[in-house]
Coordinates of N, CA, C and O and ligand atoms in Angstrom, one line a residue:
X1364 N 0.9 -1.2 0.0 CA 0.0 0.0 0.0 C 0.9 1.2 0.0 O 1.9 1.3 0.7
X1365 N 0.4 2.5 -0.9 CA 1.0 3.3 -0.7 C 1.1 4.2 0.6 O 0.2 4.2 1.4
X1366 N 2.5 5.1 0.8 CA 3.0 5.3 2.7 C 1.9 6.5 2.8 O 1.6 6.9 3.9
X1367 N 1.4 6.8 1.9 CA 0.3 7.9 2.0 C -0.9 7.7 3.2 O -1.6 8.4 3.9
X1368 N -0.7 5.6 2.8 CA -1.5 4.9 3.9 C -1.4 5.0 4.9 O -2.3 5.2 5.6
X1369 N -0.4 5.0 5.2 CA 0.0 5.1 6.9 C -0.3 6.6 7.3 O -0.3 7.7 6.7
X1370 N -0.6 6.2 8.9 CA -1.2 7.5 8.9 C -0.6 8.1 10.7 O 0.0 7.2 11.2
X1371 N -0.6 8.9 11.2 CA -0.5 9.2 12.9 C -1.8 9.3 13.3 O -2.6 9.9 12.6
X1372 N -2.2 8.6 14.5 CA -3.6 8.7 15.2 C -3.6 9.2 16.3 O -3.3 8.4 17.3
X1373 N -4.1 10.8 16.6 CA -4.3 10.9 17.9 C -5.4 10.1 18.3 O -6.4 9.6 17.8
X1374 N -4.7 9.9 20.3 CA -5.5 8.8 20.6 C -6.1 9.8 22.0 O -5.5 10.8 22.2
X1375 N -7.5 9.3 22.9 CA -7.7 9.9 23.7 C -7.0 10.5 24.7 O -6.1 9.7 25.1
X1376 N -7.1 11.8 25.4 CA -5.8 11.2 26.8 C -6.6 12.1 27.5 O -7.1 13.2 27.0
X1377 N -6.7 11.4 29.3 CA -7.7 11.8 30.1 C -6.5 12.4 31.1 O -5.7 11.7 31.7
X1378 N -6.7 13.7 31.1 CA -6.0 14.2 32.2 C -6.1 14.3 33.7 O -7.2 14.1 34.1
X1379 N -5.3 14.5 34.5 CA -5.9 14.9 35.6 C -4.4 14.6 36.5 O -3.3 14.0 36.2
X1380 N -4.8 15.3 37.7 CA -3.2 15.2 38.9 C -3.0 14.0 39.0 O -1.8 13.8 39.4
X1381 N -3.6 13.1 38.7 CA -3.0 11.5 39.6 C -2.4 11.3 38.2 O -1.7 10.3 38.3
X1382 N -2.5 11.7 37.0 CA -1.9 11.4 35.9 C -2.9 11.1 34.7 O -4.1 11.2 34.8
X1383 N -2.1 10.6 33.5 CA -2.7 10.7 32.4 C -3.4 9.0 31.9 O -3.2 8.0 32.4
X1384 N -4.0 9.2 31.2 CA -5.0 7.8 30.6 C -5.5 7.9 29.3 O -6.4 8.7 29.0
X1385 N -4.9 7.0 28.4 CA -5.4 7.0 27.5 C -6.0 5.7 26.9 O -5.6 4.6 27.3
X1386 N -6.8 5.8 26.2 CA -7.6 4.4 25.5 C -8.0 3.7 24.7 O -9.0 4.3 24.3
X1387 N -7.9 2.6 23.9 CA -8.4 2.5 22.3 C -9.2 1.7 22.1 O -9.2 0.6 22.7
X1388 N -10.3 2.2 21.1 CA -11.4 1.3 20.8 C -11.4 1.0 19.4 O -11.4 1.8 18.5
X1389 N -11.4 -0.8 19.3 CA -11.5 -0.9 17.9 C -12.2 0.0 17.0 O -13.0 0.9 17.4
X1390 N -11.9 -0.3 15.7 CA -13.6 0.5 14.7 C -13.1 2.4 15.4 O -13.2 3.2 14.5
X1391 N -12.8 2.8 16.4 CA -13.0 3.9 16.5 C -11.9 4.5 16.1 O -11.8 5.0 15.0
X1392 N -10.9 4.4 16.9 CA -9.5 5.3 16.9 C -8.7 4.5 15.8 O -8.1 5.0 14.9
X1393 N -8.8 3.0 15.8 CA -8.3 2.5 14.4 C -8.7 1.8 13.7 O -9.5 1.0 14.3
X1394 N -8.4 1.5 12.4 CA -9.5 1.0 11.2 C -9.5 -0.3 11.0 O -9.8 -0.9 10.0
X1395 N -9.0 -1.2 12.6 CA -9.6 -2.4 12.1 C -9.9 -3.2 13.3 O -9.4 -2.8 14.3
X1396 N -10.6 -4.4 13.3 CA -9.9 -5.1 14.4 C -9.2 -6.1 15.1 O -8.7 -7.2 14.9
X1397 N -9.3 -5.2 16.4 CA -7.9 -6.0 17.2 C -8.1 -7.4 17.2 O -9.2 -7.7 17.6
X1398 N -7.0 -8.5 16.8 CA -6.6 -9.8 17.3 C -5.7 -10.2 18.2 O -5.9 -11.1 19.0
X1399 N -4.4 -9.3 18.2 CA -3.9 -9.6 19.3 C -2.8 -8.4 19.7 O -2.2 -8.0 18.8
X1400 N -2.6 -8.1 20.5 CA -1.2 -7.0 20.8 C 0.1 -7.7 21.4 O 0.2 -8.8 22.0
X1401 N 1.0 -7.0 20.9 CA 1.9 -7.8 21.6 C 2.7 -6.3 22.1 O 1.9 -5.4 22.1
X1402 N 4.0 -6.1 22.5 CA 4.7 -5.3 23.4 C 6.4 -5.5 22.9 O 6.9 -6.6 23.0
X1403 N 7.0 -4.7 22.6 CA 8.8 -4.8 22.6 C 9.0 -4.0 23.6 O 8.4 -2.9 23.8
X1404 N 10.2 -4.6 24.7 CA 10.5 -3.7 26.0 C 12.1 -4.6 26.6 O 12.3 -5.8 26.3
X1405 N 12.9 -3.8 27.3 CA 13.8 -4.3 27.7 C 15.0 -4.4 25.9 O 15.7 -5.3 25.5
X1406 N 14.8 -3.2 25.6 CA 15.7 -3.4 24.1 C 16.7 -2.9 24.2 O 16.7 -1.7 24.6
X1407 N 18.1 -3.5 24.0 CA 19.2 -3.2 24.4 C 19.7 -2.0 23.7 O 19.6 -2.2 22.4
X1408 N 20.1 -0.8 24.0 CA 20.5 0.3 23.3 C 21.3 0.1 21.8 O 22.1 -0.8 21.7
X1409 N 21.0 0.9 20.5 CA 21.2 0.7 19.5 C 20.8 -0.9 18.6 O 21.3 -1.3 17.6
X1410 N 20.0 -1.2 19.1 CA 19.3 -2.6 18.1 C 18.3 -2.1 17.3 O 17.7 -1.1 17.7
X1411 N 17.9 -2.6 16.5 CA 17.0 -2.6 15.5 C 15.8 -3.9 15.5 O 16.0 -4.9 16.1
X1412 N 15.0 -3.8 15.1 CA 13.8 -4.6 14.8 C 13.0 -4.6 13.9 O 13.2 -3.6 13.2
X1413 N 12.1 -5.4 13.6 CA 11.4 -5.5 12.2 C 12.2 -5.7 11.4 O 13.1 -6.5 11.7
X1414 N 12.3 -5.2 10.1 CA 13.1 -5.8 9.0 C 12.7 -6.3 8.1 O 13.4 -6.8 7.2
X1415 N 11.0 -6.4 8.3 CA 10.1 -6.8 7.3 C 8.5 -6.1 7.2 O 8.1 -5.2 7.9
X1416 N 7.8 -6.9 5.9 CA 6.5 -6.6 5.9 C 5.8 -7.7 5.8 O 6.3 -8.9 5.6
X1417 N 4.3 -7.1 5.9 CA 3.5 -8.4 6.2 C 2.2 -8.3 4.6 O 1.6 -7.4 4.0
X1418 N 2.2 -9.3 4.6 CA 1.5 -9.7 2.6 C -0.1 -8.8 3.6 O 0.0 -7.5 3.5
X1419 N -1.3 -9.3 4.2 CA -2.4 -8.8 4.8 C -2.4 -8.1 6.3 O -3.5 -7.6 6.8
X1420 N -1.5 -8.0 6.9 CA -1.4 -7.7 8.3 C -1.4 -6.3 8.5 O -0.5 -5.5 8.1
X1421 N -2.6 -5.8 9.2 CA -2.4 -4.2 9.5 C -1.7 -4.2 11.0 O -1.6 -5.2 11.7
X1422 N -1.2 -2.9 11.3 CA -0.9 -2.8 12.7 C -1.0 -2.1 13.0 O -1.2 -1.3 12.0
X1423 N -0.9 -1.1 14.4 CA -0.8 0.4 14.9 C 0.3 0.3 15.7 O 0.3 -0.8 16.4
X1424 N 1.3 1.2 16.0 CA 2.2 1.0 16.7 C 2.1 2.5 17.7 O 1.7 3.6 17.6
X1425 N 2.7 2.0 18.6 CA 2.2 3.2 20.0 C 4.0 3.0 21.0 O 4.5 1.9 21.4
X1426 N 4.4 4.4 20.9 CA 5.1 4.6 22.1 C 5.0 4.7 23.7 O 5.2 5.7 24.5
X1427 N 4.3 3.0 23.9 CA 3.6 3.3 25.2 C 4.3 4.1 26.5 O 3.8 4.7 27.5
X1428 N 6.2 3.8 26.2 CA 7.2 4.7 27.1 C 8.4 4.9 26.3 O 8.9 4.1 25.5
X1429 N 8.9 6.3 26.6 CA 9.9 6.5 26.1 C 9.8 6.9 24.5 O 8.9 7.5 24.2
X1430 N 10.8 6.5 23.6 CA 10.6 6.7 22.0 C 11.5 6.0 21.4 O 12.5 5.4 21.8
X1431 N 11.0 6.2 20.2 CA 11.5 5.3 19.1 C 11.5 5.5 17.7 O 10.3 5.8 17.4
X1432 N 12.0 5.4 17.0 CA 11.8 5.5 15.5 C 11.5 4.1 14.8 O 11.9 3.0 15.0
X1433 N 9.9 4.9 13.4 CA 9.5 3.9 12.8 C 9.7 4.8 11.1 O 9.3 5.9 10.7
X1434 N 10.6 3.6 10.3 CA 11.2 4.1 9.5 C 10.3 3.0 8.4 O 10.3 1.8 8.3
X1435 N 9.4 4.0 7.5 CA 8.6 2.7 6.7 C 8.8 3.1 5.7 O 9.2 4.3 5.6
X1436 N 8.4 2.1 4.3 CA 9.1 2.0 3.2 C 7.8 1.4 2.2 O 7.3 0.4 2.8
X1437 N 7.1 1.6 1.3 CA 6.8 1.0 0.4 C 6.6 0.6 -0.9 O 5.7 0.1 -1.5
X1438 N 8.0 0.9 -1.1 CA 8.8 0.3 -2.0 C 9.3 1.1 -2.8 O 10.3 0.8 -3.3
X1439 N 8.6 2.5 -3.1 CA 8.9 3.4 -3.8 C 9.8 4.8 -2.9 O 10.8 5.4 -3.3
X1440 N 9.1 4.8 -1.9 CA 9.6 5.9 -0.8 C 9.5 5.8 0.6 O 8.6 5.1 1.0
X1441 N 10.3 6.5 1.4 CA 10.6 6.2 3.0 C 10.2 6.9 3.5 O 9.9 8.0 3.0
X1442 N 9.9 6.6 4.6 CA 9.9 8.1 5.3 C 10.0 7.2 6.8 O 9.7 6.1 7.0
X1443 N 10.6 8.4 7.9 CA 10.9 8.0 9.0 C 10.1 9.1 10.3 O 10.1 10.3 10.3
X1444 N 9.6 8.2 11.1 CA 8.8 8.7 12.4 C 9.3 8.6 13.4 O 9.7 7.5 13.7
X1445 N 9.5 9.7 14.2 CA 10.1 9.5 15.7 C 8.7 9.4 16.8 O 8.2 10.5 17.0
X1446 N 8.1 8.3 17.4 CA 7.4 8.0 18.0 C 7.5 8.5 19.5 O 8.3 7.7 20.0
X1447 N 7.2 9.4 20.3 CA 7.1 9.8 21.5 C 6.4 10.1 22.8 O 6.8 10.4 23.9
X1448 N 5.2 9.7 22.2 CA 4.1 10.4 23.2 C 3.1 9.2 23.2 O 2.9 8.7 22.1
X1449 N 2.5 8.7 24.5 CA 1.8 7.6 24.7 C 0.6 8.0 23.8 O 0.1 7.1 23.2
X1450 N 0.0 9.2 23.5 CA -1.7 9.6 23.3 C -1.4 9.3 21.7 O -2.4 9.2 21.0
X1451 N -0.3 9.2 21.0 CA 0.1 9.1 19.7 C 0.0 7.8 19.3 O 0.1 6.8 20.1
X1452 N -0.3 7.7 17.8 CA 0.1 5.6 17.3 C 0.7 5.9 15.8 O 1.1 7.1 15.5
X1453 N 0.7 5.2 15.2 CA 1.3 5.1 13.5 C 0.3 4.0 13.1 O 0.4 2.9 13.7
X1454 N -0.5 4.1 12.3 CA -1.5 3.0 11.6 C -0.6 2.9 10.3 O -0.2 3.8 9.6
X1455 N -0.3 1.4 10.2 CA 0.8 0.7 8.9 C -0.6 -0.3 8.8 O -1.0 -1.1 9.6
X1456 N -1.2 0.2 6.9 CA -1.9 -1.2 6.2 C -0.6 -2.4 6.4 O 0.3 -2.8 7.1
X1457 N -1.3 -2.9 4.9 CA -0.3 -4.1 5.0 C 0.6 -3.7 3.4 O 0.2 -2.8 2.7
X1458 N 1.9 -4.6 3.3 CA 2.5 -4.6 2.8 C 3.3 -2.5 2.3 O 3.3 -1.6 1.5
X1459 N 4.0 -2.9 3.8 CA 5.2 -1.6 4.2 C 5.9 -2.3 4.7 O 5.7 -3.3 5.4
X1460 N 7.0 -1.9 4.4 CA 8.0 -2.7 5.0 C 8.8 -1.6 6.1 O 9.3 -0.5 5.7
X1461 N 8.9 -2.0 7.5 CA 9.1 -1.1 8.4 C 10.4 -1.4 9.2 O 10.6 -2.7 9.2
X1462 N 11.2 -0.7 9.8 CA 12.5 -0.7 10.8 C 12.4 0.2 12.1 O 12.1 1.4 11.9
X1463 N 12.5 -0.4 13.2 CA 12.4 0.2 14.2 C 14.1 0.3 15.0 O 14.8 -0.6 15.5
X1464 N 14.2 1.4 14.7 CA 15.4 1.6 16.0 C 15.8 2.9 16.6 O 14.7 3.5 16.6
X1465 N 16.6 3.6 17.1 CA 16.7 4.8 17.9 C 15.7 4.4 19.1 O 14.7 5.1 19.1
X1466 N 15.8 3.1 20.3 CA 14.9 3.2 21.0 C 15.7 3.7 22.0 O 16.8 3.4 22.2
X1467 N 14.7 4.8 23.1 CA 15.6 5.2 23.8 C 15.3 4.0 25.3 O 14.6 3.0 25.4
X1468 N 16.4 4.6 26.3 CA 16.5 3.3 27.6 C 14.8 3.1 27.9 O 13.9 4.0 27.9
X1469 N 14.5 1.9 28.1 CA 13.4 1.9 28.6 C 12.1 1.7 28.1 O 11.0 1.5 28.7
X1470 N 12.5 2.0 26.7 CA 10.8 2.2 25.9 C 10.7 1.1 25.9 O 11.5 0.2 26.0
X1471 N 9.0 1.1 25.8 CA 7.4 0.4 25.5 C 7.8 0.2 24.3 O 9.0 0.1 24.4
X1472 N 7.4 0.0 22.9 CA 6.8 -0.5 21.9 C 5.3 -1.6 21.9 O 5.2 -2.8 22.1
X1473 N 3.9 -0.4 21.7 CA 3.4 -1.7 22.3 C 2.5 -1.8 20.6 O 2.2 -0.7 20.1
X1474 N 2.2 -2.9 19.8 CA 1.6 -3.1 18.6 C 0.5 -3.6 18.6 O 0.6 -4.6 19.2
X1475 N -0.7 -3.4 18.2 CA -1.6 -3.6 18.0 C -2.2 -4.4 16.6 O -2.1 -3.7 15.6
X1476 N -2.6 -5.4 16.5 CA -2.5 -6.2 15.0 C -3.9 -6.8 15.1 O -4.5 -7.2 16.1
X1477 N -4.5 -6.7 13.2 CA -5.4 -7.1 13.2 C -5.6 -8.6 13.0 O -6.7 -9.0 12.6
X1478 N -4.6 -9.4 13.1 CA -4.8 -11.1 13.3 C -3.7 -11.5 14.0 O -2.8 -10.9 14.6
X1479 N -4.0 -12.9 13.9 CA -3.0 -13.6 14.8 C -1.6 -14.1 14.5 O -1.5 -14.2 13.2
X1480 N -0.9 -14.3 14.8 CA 0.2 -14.2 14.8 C 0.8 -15.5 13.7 O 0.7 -16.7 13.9
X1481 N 1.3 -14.9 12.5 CA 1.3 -16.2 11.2 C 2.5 -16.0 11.0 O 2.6 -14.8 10.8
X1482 N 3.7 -16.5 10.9 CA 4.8 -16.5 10.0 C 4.6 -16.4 8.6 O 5.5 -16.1 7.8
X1483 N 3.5 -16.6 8.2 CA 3.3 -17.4 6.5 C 3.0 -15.6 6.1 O 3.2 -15.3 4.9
X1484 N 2.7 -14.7 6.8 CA 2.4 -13.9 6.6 C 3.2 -12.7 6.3 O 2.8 -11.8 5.7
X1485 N 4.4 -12.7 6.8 CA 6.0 -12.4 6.6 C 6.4 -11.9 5.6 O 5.5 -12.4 4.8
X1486 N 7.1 -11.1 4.7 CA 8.3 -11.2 3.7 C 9.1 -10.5 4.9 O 8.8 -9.6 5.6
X1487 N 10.3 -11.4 4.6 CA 11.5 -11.2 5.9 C 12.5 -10.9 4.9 O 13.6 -10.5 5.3
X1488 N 12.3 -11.0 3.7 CA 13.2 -10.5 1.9 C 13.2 -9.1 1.8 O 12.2 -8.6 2.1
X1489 N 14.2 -8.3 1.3 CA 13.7 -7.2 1.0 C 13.3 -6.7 -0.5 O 12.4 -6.0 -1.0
X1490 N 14.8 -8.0 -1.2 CA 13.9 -8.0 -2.6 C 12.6 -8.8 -3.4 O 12.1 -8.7 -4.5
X1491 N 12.4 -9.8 -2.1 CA 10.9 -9.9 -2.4 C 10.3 -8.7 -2.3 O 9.9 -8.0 -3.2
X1492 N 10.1 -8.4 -1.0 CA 9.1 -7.4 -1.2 C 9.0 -6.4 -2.4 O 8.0 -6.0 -2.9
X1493 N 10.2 -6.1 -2.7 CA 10.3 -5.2 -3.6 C 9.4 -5.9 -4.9 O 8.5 -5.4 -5.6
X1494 N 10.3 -7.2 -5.1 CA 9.4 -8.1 -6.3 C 7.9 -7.8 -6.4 O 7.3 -7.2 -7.3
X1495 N 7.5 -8.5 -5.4 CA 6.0 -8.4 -4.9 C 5.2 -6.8 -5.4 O 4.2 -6.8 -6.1
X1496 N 5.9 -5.6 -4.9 CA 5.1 -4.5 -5.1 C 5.0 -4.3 -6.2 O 4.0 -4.0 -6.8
X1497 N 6.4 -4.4 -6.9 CA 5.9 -4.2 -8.6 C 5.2 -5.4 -9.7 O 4.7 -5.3 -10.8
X1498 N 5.6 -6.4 -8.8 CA 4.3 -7.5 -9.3 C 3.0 -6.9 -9.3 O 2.3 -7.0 -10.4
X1499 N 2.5 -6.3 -8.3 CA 1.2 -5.9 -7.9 C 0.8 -4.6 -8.8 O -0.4 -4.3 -9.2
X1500 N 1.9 -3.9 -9.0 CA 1.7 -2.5 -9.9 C 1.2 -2.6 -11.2 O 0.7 -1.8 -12.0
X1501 N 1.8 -4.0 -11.3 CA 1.9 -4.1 -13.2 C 1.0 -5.2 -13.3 O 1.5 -5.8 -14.3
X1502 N 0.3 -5.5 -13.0 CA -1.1 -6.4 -13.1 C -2.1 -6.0 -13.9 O -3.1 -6.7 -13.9
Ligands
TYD1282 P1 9.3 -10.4 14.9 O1 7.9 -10.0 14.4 O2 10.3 -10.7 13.8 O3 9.9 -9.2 15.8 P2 10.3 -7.7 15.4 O4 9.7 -7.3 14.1 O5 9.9 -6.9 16.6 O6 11.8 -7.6 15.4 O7 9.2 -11.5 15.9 C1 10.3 -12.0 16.7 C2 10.0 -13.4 17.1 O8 8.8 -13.5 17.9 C3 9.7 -14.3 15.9 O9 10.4 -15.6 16.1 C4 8.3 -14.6 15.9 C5 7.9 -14.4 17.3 N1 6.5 -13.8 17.5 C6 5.5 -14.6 18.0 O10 5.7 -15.8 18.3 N2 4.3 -14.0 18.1 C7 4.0 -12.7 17.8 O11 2.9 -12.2 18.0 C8 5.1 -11.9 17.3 C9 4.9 -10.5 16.9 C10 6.3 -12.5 17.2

């Protein structure tokens, strides 16, 4: 999908002295739904992650602490997001191929995905993917 797809979603955030709260409801704040979340935490300084795209998999990704950069790609052009703020997310369709690193000590990474967890669902290639997109262009 073109990166035009991807998008930043403000998400609620409930203020107040004892602190902040925010919350997500499928269908509302993002466009699909949830199957399962998972979390990256405890990331050793300077590592990278991801490194691929997924053939049907949407996701949202959220700086639940701290930050991080999400550097996505769809095959034609990049662009890179510095993720910061818990009330913020990044909505990635499917087939972007994404890199996460610059995490700083401590961060959350928490993802939100609309199925369950498939390997088959993978391109872990970069020149597949690449194959793949212009396969799909010239159809
Ligand atoms: P991967 O998605 O490659 O991690 P990242 O993109 O953050 O670098 O997953 C790392 C490993 O964890 C891989 O062996 C697959 C496994 N895994 C699951 O078993 N279930 C899941 O929901 C996810 C996201 C990964």
């Amino acid at each position: 999908m073109p990166l035009e797809d991807c998008r930043t979603i403000e998400l609620p955030k409930i203020q107040s002295s004892k602190g902040n709260l925010t919350f997500i409801e499928q269908n509302r704040h993002i466009p699909f739904e949830i199957k399962r979340i998972y979390y990256l935490y405890d990331i050793p300084g300077g590592e990278v992650r991801g490194s691929h795209a997924h053939k049907s998999l949407q996701q949202f990704f959220i700086a639940a602490s701290g930050s991080f950069d999400l550097i996505l790609d769809d095959g034609y052009n990049k662009q890179r997001y510095h993720l910061n703020r818990s009330y913020y997310g990044i909505y990635l369709p499917s087939m972007i191929w994404r890199v996460l690193d610059n995490f700083s000590s401590g961060s959350v990474c928490i993802v939100l995905a609309s199925d369950y967890y498939d390997e088959y669902d993978y391109i872990r290639d970069y020149d597949e993917f690449l194959a793949r997109v212009i396969y799909r262009d010239n159809v």
